[in-house]
């Protein structure tokens, strides 16, 4: 992971988190959360990288094959496979090191962006966190983040 971190620190790095897994395979979760669609990622990555020269998108996902097939990224993509054995904190560290963030409606990607201490970091989050109106998500996304 040090090689990935070194690259993040030397480029215009944008973290992109794609949450699928139980959000699409478990009917109960799908009904509550849903998942962000490819068109949303296309618009979100454009906003997150706006004004950046040569952005590099570091894509973190529990379904890299789906992300590779469906995401349209305007720039270089680095596909970051999840680590086995409960080493998720290493990916959070990599995500937080990026200059800009596209997060899914997922606490994992939320933390990846939150742990970036730079006030100028651009974070694009889904405006709709839950797929049901029965749950209130108004206080989940900080005001300085961009809701799309």
mmCIF file of N, CA and C in Angstrom:
data_model
loop_
_atom_site.group_PDB
_atom_site.id
_atom_site.type_symbol
_atom_site.label_atom_id
_atom_site.label_comp_id
_atom_site.label_asym_id
_atom_site.label_seq_id
_atom_site.Cartn_x
_atom_site.Cartn_y
_atom_site.Cartn_z
ATOM 1 N N UNK A 1 0.823 -1.211 0.000
ATOM 2 C CA UNK A 1 0.000 0.000 0.000
ATOM 3 C C UNK A 1 0.858 1.261 0.000
ATOM 4 N N UNK A 2 2.098 1.136 0.389
ATOM 5 C CA UNK A 2 2.977 2.310 0.391
ATOM 6 C C UNK A 2 3.148 2.868 -1.017
ATOM 7 N N UNK A 3 3.205 2.016 -2.011
ATOM 8 C CA UNK A 3 3.344 2.469 -3.398
ATOM 9 C C UNK A 3 2.133 3.309 -3.806
ATOM 10 N N UNK A 4 0.950 2.860 -3.416
ATOM 11 C CA UNK A 4 -0.269 3.620 -3.727
ATOM 12 C C UNK A 4 -0.254 4.945 -2.991
ATOM 13 N N UNK A 5 0.120 4.953 -1.718
ATOM 14 C CA UNK A 5 0.182 6.197 -0.954
ATOM 15 C C UNK A 5 1.176 7.172 -1.571
ATOM 16 N N UNK A 6 2.322 6.675 -1.982
ATOM 17 C CA UNK A 6 3.317 7.544 -2.625
ATOM 18 C C UNK A 6 2.742 8.187 -3.878
ATOM 19 N N UNK A 7 2.010 7.426 -4.650
ATOM 20 C CA UNK A 7 1.410 7.989 -5.871
ATOM 21 C C UNK A 7 0.336 9.019 -5.523
ATOM 22 N N UNK A 8 -0.490 8.722 -4.538
ATOM 23 C CA UNK A 8 -1.532 9.673 -4.111
ATOM 24 C C UNK A 8 -0.898 11.005 -3.721
ATOM 25 N N UNK A 9 0.225 10.953 -3.029
ATOM 26 C CA UNK A 9 0.866 12.168 -2.523
ATOM 27 C C UNK A 9 1.585 12.967 -3.594
ATOM 28 N N UNK A 10 1.716 12.410 -4.797
ATOM 29 C CA UNK A 10 2.452 13.113 -5.846
ATOM 30 C C UNK A 10 1.594 13.434 -7.071
ATOM 31 N N UNK A 11 0.268 13.362 -6.930
ATOM 32 C CA UNK A 11 -0.607 13.669 -8.065
ATOM 33 C C UNK A 11 -1.882 14.344 -7.558
ATOM 34 N N UNK A 12 -2.728 14.720 -8.491
ATOM 35 C CA UNK A 12 -4.042 15.260 -8.141
ATOM 36 C C UNK A 12 -4.991 14.086 -7.934
ATOM 37 N N UNK A 13 -4.930 13.544 -6.738
ATOM 38 C CA UNK A 13 -5.644 12.313 -6.397
ATOM 39 C C UNK A 13 -7.083 12.585 -5.977
ATOM 40 N N UNK A 14 -7.991 11.819 -6.566
ATOM 41 C CA UNK A 14 -9.408 11.871 -6.214
ATOM 42 C C UNK A 14 -9.810 10.475 -5.762
ATOM 43 N N UNK A 15 -10.277 10.357 -4.521
ATOM 44 C CA UNK A 15 -10.782 9.055 -4.076
ATOM 45 C C UNK A 15 -12.220 8.910 -4.566
ATOM 46 N N UNK A 16 -12.531 7.721 -5.037
ATOM 47 C CA UNK A 16 -13.886 7.401 -5.483
ATOM 48 C C UNK A 16 -14.261 6.104 -4.792
ATOM 49 N N UNK A 17 -15.328 6.146 -3.997
ATOM 50 C CA UNK A 17 -15.758 4.928 -3.316
ATOM 51 C C UNK A 17 -17.066 4.448 -3.924
ATOM 52 N N UNK A 18 -17.066 3.194 -4.346
ATOM 53 C CA UNK A 18 -18.244 2.559 -4.930
ATOM 54 C C UNK A 18 -18.677 1.443 -3.999
ATOM 55 N N UNK A 19 -19.811 1.640 -3.348
ATOM 56 C CA UNK A 19 -20.350 0.636 -2.420
ATOM 57 C C UNK A 19 -21.407 -0.169 -3.150
ATOM 58 N N UNK A 20 -21.207 -1.459 -3.218
ATOM 59 C CA UNK A 20 -22.195 -2.339 -3.844
ATOM 60 C C UNK A 20 -22.531 -3.443 -2.840
ATOM 61 N N UNK A 21 -21.876 -4.585 -2.935
ATOM 62 C CA UNK A 21 -22.044 -5.677 -1.976
ATOM 63 C C UNK A 21 -23.460 -5.857 -1.497
ATOM 64 N N UNK A 22 -23.638 -5.754 -0.183
ATOM 65 C CA UNK A 22 -24.950 -5.992 0.427
ATOM 66 C C UNK A 22 -25.969 -4.909 0.079
ATOM 67 N N UNK A 23 -25.528 -3.769 -0.470
ATOM 68 C CA UNK A 23 -26.478 -2.736 -0.888
ATOM 69 C C UNK A 23 -27.255 -3.166 -2.128
ATOM 70 N N UNK A 24 -26.703 -4.077 -2.910
ATOM 71 C CA UNK A 24 -27.407 -4.554 -4.099
ATOM 72 C C UNK A 24 -27.837 -6.019 -3.992
ATOM 73 N N UNK A 25 -27.178 -6.798 -3.129
ATOM 74 C CA UNK A 25 -27.493 -8.223 -3.055
ATOM 75 C C UNK A 25 -28.489 -8.580 -1.949
ATOM 76 N N UNK A 26 -28.625 -7.746 -0.937
ATOM 77 C CA UNK A 26 -29.552 -8.015 0.162
ATOM 78 C C UNK A 26 -30.763 -7.095 -0.002
ATOM 79 N N UNK A 27 -31.925 -7.698 -0.249
ATOM 80 C CA UNK A 27 -33.135 -6.932 -0.570
ATOM 81 C C UNK A 27 -33.473 -5.879 0.493
ATOM 82 N N UNK A 28 -33.327 -6.226 1.770
ATOM 83 C CA UNK A 28 -33.632 -5.271 2.850
ATOM 84 C C UNK A 28 -32.723 -4.046 2.760
ATOM 85 N N UNK A 29 -31.428 -4.269 2.547
ATOM 86 C CA UNK A 29 -30.486 -3.149 2.429
ATOM 87 C C UNK A 29 -30.751 -2.335 1.169
ATOM 88 N N UNK A 30 -31.052 -3.014 0.094
ATOM 89 C CA UNK A 30 -31.356 -2.335 -1.173
ATOM 90 C C UNK A 30 -32.555 -1.408 -1.003
ATOM 91 N N UNK A 31 -33.554 -1.863 -0.243
ATOM 92 C CA UNK A 31 -34.749 -1.059 -0.015
ATOM 93 C C UNK A 31 -34.468 0.164 0.859
ATOM 94 N N UNK A 32 -33.484 0.066 1.735
ATOM 95 C CA UNK A 32 -33.158 1.180 2.632
ATOM 96 C C UNK A 32 -32.144 2.126 1.995
ATOM 97 N N UNK A 33 -31.092 1.580 1.405
ATOM 98 C CA UNK A 33 -29.982 2.406 0.932
ATOM 99 C C UNK A 33 -29.954 2.630 -0.571
ATOM 100 N N UNK A 34 -30.161 1.590 -1.343
ATOM 101 C CA UNK A 34 -29.945 1.714 -2.776
ATOM 102 C C UNK A 34 -28.467 1.953 -3.024
ATOM 103 N N UNK A 35 -28.102 2.225 -4.259
ATOM 104 C CA UNK A 35 -26.701 2.501 -4.559
ATOM 105 C C UNK A 35 -26.616 3.581 -5.621
ATOM 106 N N UNK A 36 -25.498 4.242 -5.665
ATOM 107 C CA UNK A 36 -25.286 5.313 -6.635
ATOM 108 C C UNK A 36 -25.059 4.699 -8.013
ATOM 109 N N UNK A 37 -25.657 5.308 -9.003
ATOM 110 C CA UNK A 37 -25.613 4.790 -10.368
ATOM 111 C C UNK A 37 -24.423 5.367 -11.148
ATOM 112 N N UNK A 38 -24.043 4.735 -12.249
ATOM 113 C CA UNK A 38 -22.908 5.216 -13.045
ATOM 114 C C UNK A 38 -23.018 6.684 -13.464
ATOM 115 N N UNK A 39 -24.201 7.137 -13.836
ATOM 116 C CA UNK A 39 -24.367 8.538 -14.247
ATOM 117 C C UNK A 39 -24.073 9.483 -13.082
ATOM 118 N N UNK A 40 -24.461 9.090 -11.874
ATOM 119 C CA UNK A 40 -24.153 9.915 -10.702
ATOM 120 C C UNK A 40 -22.642 10.005 -10.523
ATOM 121 N N UNK A 41 -21.948 8.881 -10.637
ATOM 122 C CA UNK A 41 -20.482 8.890 -10.505
ATOM 123 C C UNK A 41 -19.834 9.744 -11.589
ATOM 124 N N UNK A 42 -20.368 9.706 -12.782
ATOM 125 C CA UNK A 42 -19.820 10.524 -13.868
ATOM 126 C C UNK A 42 -19.901 12.008 -13.519
ATOM 127 N N UNK A 43 -21.054 12.428 -13.051
ATOM 128 C CA UNK A 43 -21.238 13.838 -12.667
ATOM 129 C C UNK A 43 -20.421 14.185 -11.435
ATOM 130 N N UNK A 44 -20.390 13.284 -10.442
ATOM 131 C CA UNK A 44 -19.671 13.538 -9.188
ATOM 132 C C UNK A 44 -18.168 13.635 -9.415
ATOM 133 N N UNK A 45 -17.612 12.758 -10.247
ATOM 134 C CA UNK A 45 -16.173 12.808 -10.497
ATOM 135 C C UNK A 45 -15.798 14.055 -11.288
ATOM 136 N N UNK A 46 -16.691 14.523 -12.151
ATOM 137 C CA UNK A 46 -16.438 15.768 -12.884
ATOM 138 C C UNK A 46 -16.376 16.949 -11.912
ATOM 139 N N UNK A 47 -17.267 16.986 -10.953
ATOM 140 C CA UNK A 47 -17.273 18.062 -9.951
ATOM 141 C C UNK A 47 -16.040 17.958 -9.053
ATOM 142 N N UNK A 48 -15.745 16.751 -8.599
ATOM 143 C CA UNK A 48 -14.620 16.548 -7.669
ATOM 144 C C UNK A 48 -13.283 16.905 -8.305
ATOM 145 N N UNK A 49 -13.162 16.724 -9.606
ATOM 146 C CA UNK A 49 -11.887 16.973 -10.282
ATOM 147 C C UNK A 49 -11.871 18.283 -11.059
ATOM 148 N N UNK A 50 -12.927 19.069 -10.963
ATOM 149 C CA UNK A 50 -13.012 20.328 -11.704
ATOM 150 C C UNK A 50 -11.824 21.236 -11.361
ATOM 151 N N UNK A 51 -11.151 21.703 -12.377
ATOM 152 C CA UNK A 51 -10.008 22.588 -12.179
ATOM 153 C C UNK A 51 -8.702 21.876 -11.925
ATOM 154 N N UNK A 52 -8.724 20.562 -11.808
ATOM 155 C CA UNK A 52 -7.492 19.794 -11.571
ATOM 156 C C UNK A 52 -6.835 19.449 -12.897
ATOM 157 N N UNK A 53 -5.535 19.610 -12.954
ATOM 158 C CA UNK A 53 -4.780 19.134 -14.110
ATOM 159 C C UNK A 53 -4.471 17.654 -13.900
ATOM 160 N N UNK A 54 -4.743 16.856 -14.889
ATOM 161 C CA UNK A 54 -4.407 15.434 -14.861
ATOM 162 C C UNK A 54 -4.854 14.712 -13.587
ATOM 163 N N UNK A 55 -6.157 14.702 -13.300
ATOM 164 C CA UNK A 55 -6.609 13.992 -12.097
ATOM 165 C C UNK A 55 -6.354 12.490 -12.210
ATOM 166 N N UNK A 56 -6.078 11.884 -11.076
ATOM 167 C CA UNK A 56 -5.935 10.434 -10.993
ATOM 168 C C UNK A 56 -7.002 9.946 -10.025
ATOM 169 N N UNK A 57 -7.876 9.082 -10.506
ATOM 170 C CA UNK A 57 -8.985 8.581 -9.705
ATOM 171 C C UNK A 57 -8.591 7.253 -9.056
ATOM 172 N N UNK A 58 -8.556 7.251 -7.739
ATOM 173 C CA UNK A 58 -8.259 6.043 -6.973
ATOM 174 C C UNK A 58 -9.605 5.462 -6.558
ATOM 175 N N UNK A 59 -9.972 4.374 -7.210
ATOM 176 C CA UNK A 59 -11.302 3.789 -7.024
ATOM 177 C C UNK A 59 -11.217 2.655 -6.011
ATOM 178 N N UNK A 60 -11.973 2.827 -4.932
ATOM 179 C CA UNK A 60 -12.076 1.846 -3.859
ATOM 180 C C UNK A 60 -13.477 1.235 -3.942
ATOM 181 N N UNK A 61 -13.558 -0.070 -3.929
ATOM 182 C CA UNK A 61 -14.870 -0.694 -4.055
ATOM 183 C C UNK A 61 -14.837 -2.131 -3.556
ATOM 184 N N UNK A 62 -16.007 -2.591 -3.143
ATOM 185 C CA UNK A 62 -16.166 -4.006 -2.826
ATOM 186 C C UNK A 62 -16.586 -4.775 -4.072
ATOM 187 N N UNK A 63 -16.639 -4.076 -5.217
ATOM 188 C CA UNK A 63 -16.981 -4.704 -6.492
ATOM 189 C C UNK A 63 -16.199 -4.012 -7.617
ATOM 190 N N UNK A 64 -14.888 -4.204 -7.608
ATOM 191 C CA UNK A 64 -14.018 -3.569 -8.606
ATOM 192 C C UNK A 64 -14.422 -3.947 -10.037
ATOM 193 N N UNK A 65 -14.754 -5.208 -10.335
ATOM 194 C CA UNK A 65 -15.151 -5.513 -11.718
ATOM 195 C C UNK A 65 -16.342 -4.676 -12.194
ATOM 196 N N UNK A 66 -17.350 -4.478 -11.338
ATOM 197 C CA UNK A 66 -18.497 -3.648 -11.711
ATOM 198 C C UNK A 66 -18.035 -2.212 -11.951
ATOM 199 N N UNK A 67 -17.217 -1.700 -11.053
ATOM 200 C CA UNK A 67 -16.733 -0.318 -11.190
ATOM 201 C C UNK A 67 -15.942 -0.146 -12.485
ATOM 202 N N UNK A 68 -15.092 -1.091 -12.806
ATOM 203 C CA UNK A 68 -14.296 -1.004 -14.030
ATOM 204 C C UNK A 68 -15.185 -1.007 -15.274
ATOM 205 N N UNK A 69 -16.248 -1.751 -15.219
ATOM 206 C CA UNK A 69 -17.142 -1.856 -16.375
ATOM 207 C C UNK A 69 -18.061 -0.640 -16.516
ATOM 208 N N UNK A 70 -18.457 -0.012 -15.399
ATOM 209 C CA UNK A 70 -19.511 0.999 -15.462
ATOM 210 C C UNK A 70 -19.071 2.448 -15.254
ATOM 211 N N UNK A 71 -17.923 2.680 -14.648
ATOM 212 C CA UNK A 71 -17.523 4.069 -14.389
ATOM 213 C C UNK A 71 -16.840 4.676 -15.603
ATOM 214 N N UNK A 72 -17.243 5.898 -15.932
ATOM 215 C CA UNK A 72 -16.590 6.684 -16.980
ATOM 216 C C UNK A 72 -15.795 7.775 -16.275
ATOM 217 N N UNK A 73 -14.485 7.618 -16.260
ATOM 218 C CA UNK A 73 -13.629 8.558 -15.543
ATOM 219 C C UNK A 73 -12.795 9.342 -16.548
ATOM 220 N N UNK A 74 -12.758 10.667 -16.422
ATOM 221 C CA UNK A 74 -11.974 11.494 -17.347
ATOM 222 C C UNK A 74 -10.576 11.686 -16.775
ATOM 223 N N UNK A 75 -9.776 10.695 -16.944
ATOM 224 C CA UNK A 75 -8.424 10.728 -16.419
ATOM 225 C C UNK A 75 -7.954 9.317 -16.120
ATOM 226 N N UNK A 76 -6.836 9.231 -15.482
ATOM 227 C CA UNK A 76 -6.247 7.940 -15.121
ATOM 228 C C UNK A 76 -7.005 7.336 -13.947
ATOM 229 N N UNK A 77 -7.197 6.024 -13.995
ATOM 230 C CA UNK A 77 -7.857 5.324 -12.893
ATOM 231 C C UNK A 77 -6.898 4.316 -12.285
ATOM 232 N N UNK A 78 -6.894 4.262 -10.966
ATOM 233 C CA UNK A 78 -6.160 3.247 -10.217
ATOM 234 C C UNK A 78 -7.208 2.479 -9.421
ATOM 235 N N UNK A 79 -7.319 1.195 -9.690
ATOM 236 C CA UNK A 79 -8.328 0.353 -9.062
ATOM 237 C C UNK A 79 -7.726 -0.271 -7.815
ATOM 238 N N UNK A 80 -8.255 0.078 -6.652
ATOM 239 C CA UNK A 80 -7.690 -0.375 -5.380
ATOM 240 C C UNK A 80 -8.559 -1.490 -4.816
ATOM 241 N N UNK A 81 -8.038 -2.692 -4.921
ATOM 242 C CA UNK A 81 -8.751 -3.866 -4.408
ATOM 243 C C UNK A 81 -8.781 -3.828 -2.875
ATOM 244 N N UNK A 82 -9.890 -4.247 -2.265
ATOM 245 C CA UNK A 82 -9.922 -4.298 -0.795
ATOM 246 C C UNK A 82 -8.923 -5.319 -0.256
ATOM 247 N N UNK A 83 -8.394 -5.019 0.897
ATOM 248 C CA UNK A 83 -7.448 -5.926 1.544
ATOM 249 C C UNK A 83 -8.197 -6.975 2.361
ATOM 250 N N UNK A 84 -7.700 -8.187 2.404
ATOM 251 C CA UNK A 84 -8.348 -9.215 3.229
ATOM 252 C C UNK A 84 -7.977 -9.042 4.699
ATOM 253 N N UNK A 85 -8.711 -9.717 5.544
ATOM 254 C CA UNK A 85 -8.334 -9.816 6.950
ATOM 255 C C UNK A 85 -8.580 -8.584 7.792
ATOM 256 N N UNK A 86 -9.631 -7.833 7.504
ATOM 257 C CA UNK A 86 -9.979 -6.704 8.361
ATOM 258 C C UNK A 86 -8.985 -5.557 8.340
ATOM 259 N N UNK A 87 -8.351 -5.313 7.199
ATOM 260 C CA UNK A 87 -7.358 -4.234 7.094
ATOM 261 C C UNK A 87 -7.955 -2.999 6.414
ATOM 262 N N UNK A 88 -9.236 -2.757 6.669
ATOM 263 C CA UNK A 88 -9.945 -1.636 6.048
ATOM 264 C C UNK A 88 -9.348 -0.283 6.418
ATOM 265 N N UNK A 89 -8.743 -0.185 7.593
ATOM 266 C CA UNK A 89 -8.159 1.092 8.021
ATOM 267 C C UNK A 89 -7.073 1.562 7.063
ATOM 268 N N UNK A 90 -6.386 0.634 6.429
ATOM 269 C CA UNK A 90 -5.350 1.014 5.468
ATOM 270 C C UNK A 90 -5.973 1.717 4.254
ATOM 271 N N UNK A 91 -7.132 1.237 3.825
ATOM 272 C CA UNK A 91 -7.820 1.902 2.715
ATOM 273 C C UNK A 91 -8.376 3.258 3.141
ATOM 274 N N UNK A 92 -8.869 3.360 4.362
ATOM 275 C CA UNK A 92 -9.325 4.665 4.860
ATOM 276 C C UNK A 92 -8.169 5.666 4.859
ATOM 277 N N UNK A 93 -7.004 5.213 5.239
ATOM 278 C CA UNK A 93 -5.817 6.077 5.241
ATOM 279 C C UNK A 93 -5.505 6.554 3.820
ATOM 280 N N UNK A 94 -5.580 5.660 2.856
ATOM 281 C CA UNK A 94 -5.336 6.033 1.460
ATOM 282 C C UNK A 94 -6.395 7.007 0.956
ATOM 283 N N UNK A 95 -7.646 6.746 1.273
ATOM 284 C CA UNK A 95 -8.727 7.627 0.837
ATOM 285 C C UNK A 95 -8.535 9.028 1.416
ATOM 286 N N UNK A 96 -8.243 9.100 2.697
ATOM 287 C CA UNK A 96 -8.082 10.398 3.364
ATOM 288 C C UNK A 96 -6.904 11.187 2.810
ATOM 289 N N UNK A 97 -5.928 10.511 2.230
ATOM 290 C CA UNK A 97 -4.750 11.190 1.679
ATOM 291 C C UNK A 97 -5.036 11.865 0.344
ATOM 292 N N UNK A 98 -6.150 11.525 -0.284
ATOM 293 C CA UNK A 98 -6.494 12.126 -1.576
ATOM 294 C C UNK A 98 -6.924 13.580 -1.407
ATOM 295 N N UNK A 99 -6.813 14.355 -2.480
ATOM 296 C CA UNK A 99 -7.125 15.795 -2.447
ATOM 297 C C UNK A 99 -8.612 16.091 -2.591
ATOM 298 N N UNK A 100 -9.343 15.150 -3.122
ATOM 299 C CA UNK A 100 -10.758 15.330 -3.393
ATOM 300 C C UNK A 100 -11.426 13.975 -3.254
ATOM 301 N N UNK A 101 -12.741 13.972 -3.001
ATOM 302 C CA UNK A 101 -13.421 12.716 -2.680
ATOM 303 C C UNK A 101 -14.801 12.640 -3.315
ATOM 304 N N UNK A 102 -15.110 11.475 -3.845
ATOM 305 C CA UNK A 102 -16.464 11.144 -4.284
ATOM 306 C C UNK A 102 -16.879 9.984 -3.396
ATOM 307 N N UNK A 103 -17.902 10.223 -2.580
ATOM 308 C CA UNK A 103 -18.299 9.190 -1.620
ATOM 309 C C UNK A 103 -19.663 8.623 -1.969
ATOM 310 N N UNK A 104 -19.831 7.361 -1.662
ATOM 311 C CA UNK A 104 -21.127 6.708 -1.797
ATOM 312 C C UNK A 104 -21.938 6.995 -0.534
ATOM 313 N N UNK A 105 -23.153 6.531 -0.516
ATOM 314 C CA UNK A 105 -23.997 6.634 0.685
ATOM 315 C C UNK A 105 -23.602 5.521 1.647
ATOM 316 N N UNK A 106 -22.387 5.623 2.129
ATOM 317 C CA UNK A 106 -21.762 4.567 2.922
ATOM 318 C C UNK A 106 -20.934 5.196 4.036
ATOM 319 N N UNK A 107 -21.025 4.658 5.230
ATOM 320 C CA UNK A 107 -20.228 5.203 6.329
ATOM 321 C C UNK A 107 -18.730 5.014 6.074
ATOM 322 N N UNK A 108 -18.351 3.980 5.337
ATOM 323 C CA UNK A 108 -16.939 3.758 5.039
ATOM 324 C C UNK A 108 -16.370 4.917 4.221
ATOM 325 N N UNK A 109 -17.038 5.267 3.144
ATOM 326 C CA UNK A 109 -16.514 6.376 2.338
ATOM 327 C C UNK A 109 -16.685 7.713 3.058
ATOM 328 N N UNK A 110 -17.731 7.845 3.865
ATOM 329 C CA UNK A 110 -17.912 9.069 4.653
ATOM 330 C C UNK A 110 -16.677 9.285 5.526
ATOM 331 N N UNK A 111 -16.229 8.221 6.213
ATOM 332 C CA UNK A 111 -15.049 8.336 7.068
ATOM 333 C C UNK A 111 -13.796 8.635 6.259
ATOM 334 N N UNK A 112 -13.681 8.053 5.076
ATOM 335 C CA UNK A 112 -12.534 8.328 4.226
ATOM 336 C C UNK A 112 -12.405 9.806 3.909
ATOM 337 N N UNK A 113 -13.536 10.459 3.656
ATOM 338 C CA UNK A 113 -13.527 11.898 3.377
ATOM 339 C C UNK A 113 -13.371 12.713 4.669
ATOM 340 N N UNK A 114 -14.048 12.322 5.712
ATOM 341 C CA UNK A 114 -14.005 13.046 6.989
ATOM 342 C C UNK A 114 -12.591 13.102 7.568
ATOM 343 N N UNK A 115 -11.842 12.031 7.379
ATOM 344 C CA UNK A 115 -10.489 11.955 7.933
ATOM 345 C C UNK A 115 -9.472 12.798 7.159
ATOM 346 N N UNK A 116 -9.873 13.353 6.028
ATOM 347 C CA UNK A 116 -9.024 14.301 5.301
ATOM 348 C C UNK A 116 -9.139 15.632 6.032
ATOM 349 N N UNK A 117 -8.077 16.067 6.662
ATOM 350 C CA UNK A 117 -8.117 17.264 7.513
ATOM 351 C C UNK A 117 -8.009 18.578 6.746
ATOM 352 N N UNK A 118 -7.799 18.521 5.444
ATOM 353 C CA UNK A 118 -7.689 19.760 4.653
ATOM 354 C C UNK A 118 -9.057 20.395 4.459
ATOM 355 N N UNK A 119 -9.191 21.629 4.893
ATOM 356 C CA UNK A 119 -10.466 22.345 4.734
ATOM 357 C C UNK A 119 -10.809 22.547 3.262
ATOM 358 N N UNK A 120 -9.786 22.664 2.413
ATOM 359 C CA UNK A 120 -10.034 22.930 0.994
ATOM 360 C C UNK A 120 -10.375 21.662 0.203
ATOM 361 N N UNK A 121 -10.337 20.520 0.846
ATOM 362 C CA UNK A 121 -10.660 19.274 0.149
ATOM 363 C C UNK A 121 -12.107 19.319 -0.334
ATOM 364 N N UNK A 122 -12.313 18.934 -1.566
ATOM 365 C CA UNK A 122 -13.655 18.909 -2.141
ATOM 366 C C UNK A 122 -14.228 17.510 -1.944
ATOM 367 N N UNK A 123 -15.436 17.455 -1.402
ATOM 368 C CA UNK A 123 -16.120 16.177 -1.170
ATOM 369 C C UNK A 123 -17.478 16.238 -1.846
ATOM 370 N N UNK A 124 -17.749 15.262 -2.695
ATOM 371 C CA UNK A 124 -19.047 15.163 -3.360
ATOM 372 C C UNK A 124 -19.756 13.936 -2.789
ATOM 373 N N UNK A 125 -20.946 14.173 -2.255
ATOM 374 C CA UNK A 125 -21.736 13.122 -1.608
ATOM 375 C C UNK A 125 -23.122 13.054 -2.241
ATOM 376 N N UNK A 126 -23.760 11.903 -2.157
ATOM 377 C CA UNK A 126 -25.125 11.810 -2.694
ATOM 378 C C UNK A 126 -26.081 12.697 -1.900
ATOM 379 N N UNK A 127 -26.939 13.408 -2.615
ATOM 380 C CA UNK A 127 -27.935 14.236 -1.923
ATOM 381 C C UNK A 127 -29.002 13.357 -1.270
ATOM 382 N N UNK A 128 -29.165 12.187 -1.794
ATOM 383 C CA UNK A 128 -30.129 11.236 -1.229
ATOM 384 C C UNK A 128 -29.346 10.082 -0.621
ATOM 385 N N UNK A 129 -29.275 10.030 0.695
ATOM 386 C CA UNK A 129 -28.502 9.004 1.396
ATOM 387 C C UNK A 129 -29.267 7.686 1.477
ATOM 388 N N UNK A 130 -30.558 7.777 1.702
ATOM 389 C CA UNK A 130 -31.420 6.589 1.818
ATOM 390 C C UNK A 130 -32.384 6.544 0.645
ATOM 391 N N UNK A 131 -32.790 5.345 0.256
ATOM 392 C CA UNK A 131 -33.746 5.234 -0.843
ATOM 393 C C UNK A 131 -35.187 5.364 -0.354
ATOM 394 N N UNK A 132 -35.358 5.474 0.938
ATOM 395 C CA UNK A 132 -36.688 5.651 1.513
ATOM 396 C C UNK A 132 -36.785 7.036 2.157
ATOM 397 N N UNK A 133 -37.959 7.640 2.052
ATOM 398 C CA UNK A 133 -38.173 8.949 2.680
ATOM 399 C C UNK A 133 -38.479 8.827 4.167
ATOM 400 N N UNK A 134 -38.622 7.604 4.656
ATOM 401 C CA UNK A 134 -38.937 7.380 6.068
ATOM 402 C C UNK A 134 -37.748 7.699 6.975
ATOM 403 N N UNK A 135 -36.552 7.780 6.408
ATOM 404 C CA UNK A 135 -35.354 8.060 7.201
ATOM 405 C C UNK A 135 -34.831 9.461 6.879
ATOM 406 N N UNK A 136 -34.455 10.179 7.905
ATOM 407 C CA UNK A 136 -33.981 11.553 7.756
ATOM 408 C C UNK A 136 -32.451 11.562 7.708
ATOM 409 N N UNK A 137 -31.912 12.090 6.627
ATOM 410 C CA UNK A 137 -30.453 12.103 6.447
ATOM 411 C C UNK A 137 -29.887 13.515 6.385
ATOM 412 N N UNK A 138 -30.664 14.507 6.817
ATOM 413 C CA UNK A 138 -30.226 15.902 6.684
ATOM 414 C C UNK A 138 -28.928 16.204 7.410
ATOM 415 N N UNK A 139 -28.641 15.532 8.511
ATOM 416 C CA UNK A 139 -27.442 15.867 9.289
ATOM 417 C C UNK A 139 -26.252 14.941 9.017
ATOM 418 N N UNK A 140 -26.353 14.063 8.039
ATOM 419 C CA UNK A 140 -25.261 13.127 7.756
ATOM 420 C C UNK A 140 -24.118 13.807 7.009
ATOM 421 N N UNK A 141 -24.446 14.613 6.028
ATOM 422 C CA UNK A 141 -23.431 15.238 5.173
ATOM 423 C C UNK A 141 -23.128 16.645 5.683
ATOM 424 N N UNK A 142 -21.872 16.924 6.028
ATOM 425 C CA UNK A 142 -21.517 18.276 6.489
ATOM 426 C C UNK A 142 -21.846 19.353 5.460
ATOM 427 N N UNK A 143 -22.141 20.535 5.938
ATOM 428 C CA UNK A 143 -22.561 21.633 5.060
ATOM 429 C C UNK A 143 -21.505 21.987 4.017
ATOM 430 N N UNK A 144 -20.227 21.862 4.324
ATOM 431 C CA UNK A 144 -19.197 22.268 3.363
ATOM 432 C C UNK A 144 -18.999 21.249 2.232
ATOM 433 N N UNK A 145 -19.574 20.063 2.361
ATOM 434 C CA UNK A 145 -19.490 19.076 1.309
ATOM 435 C C UNK A 145 -20.529 19.385 0.248
ATOM 436 N N UNK A 146 -20.283 18.947 -0.953
ATOM 437 C CA UNK A 146 -21.189 19.175 -2.078
ATOM 438 C C UNK A 146 -22.154 18.003 -2.162
ATOM 439 N N UNK A 147 -23.445 18.317 -2.165
ATOM 440 C CA UNK A 147 -24.470 17.276 -2.309
ATOM 441 C C UNK A 147 -24.926 17.246 -3.764
ATOM 442 N N UNK A 148 -24.936 16.069 -4.309
ATOM 443 C CA UNK A 148 -25.329 15.899 -5.716
ATOM 444 C C UNK A 148 -26.382 14.819 -5.810
#
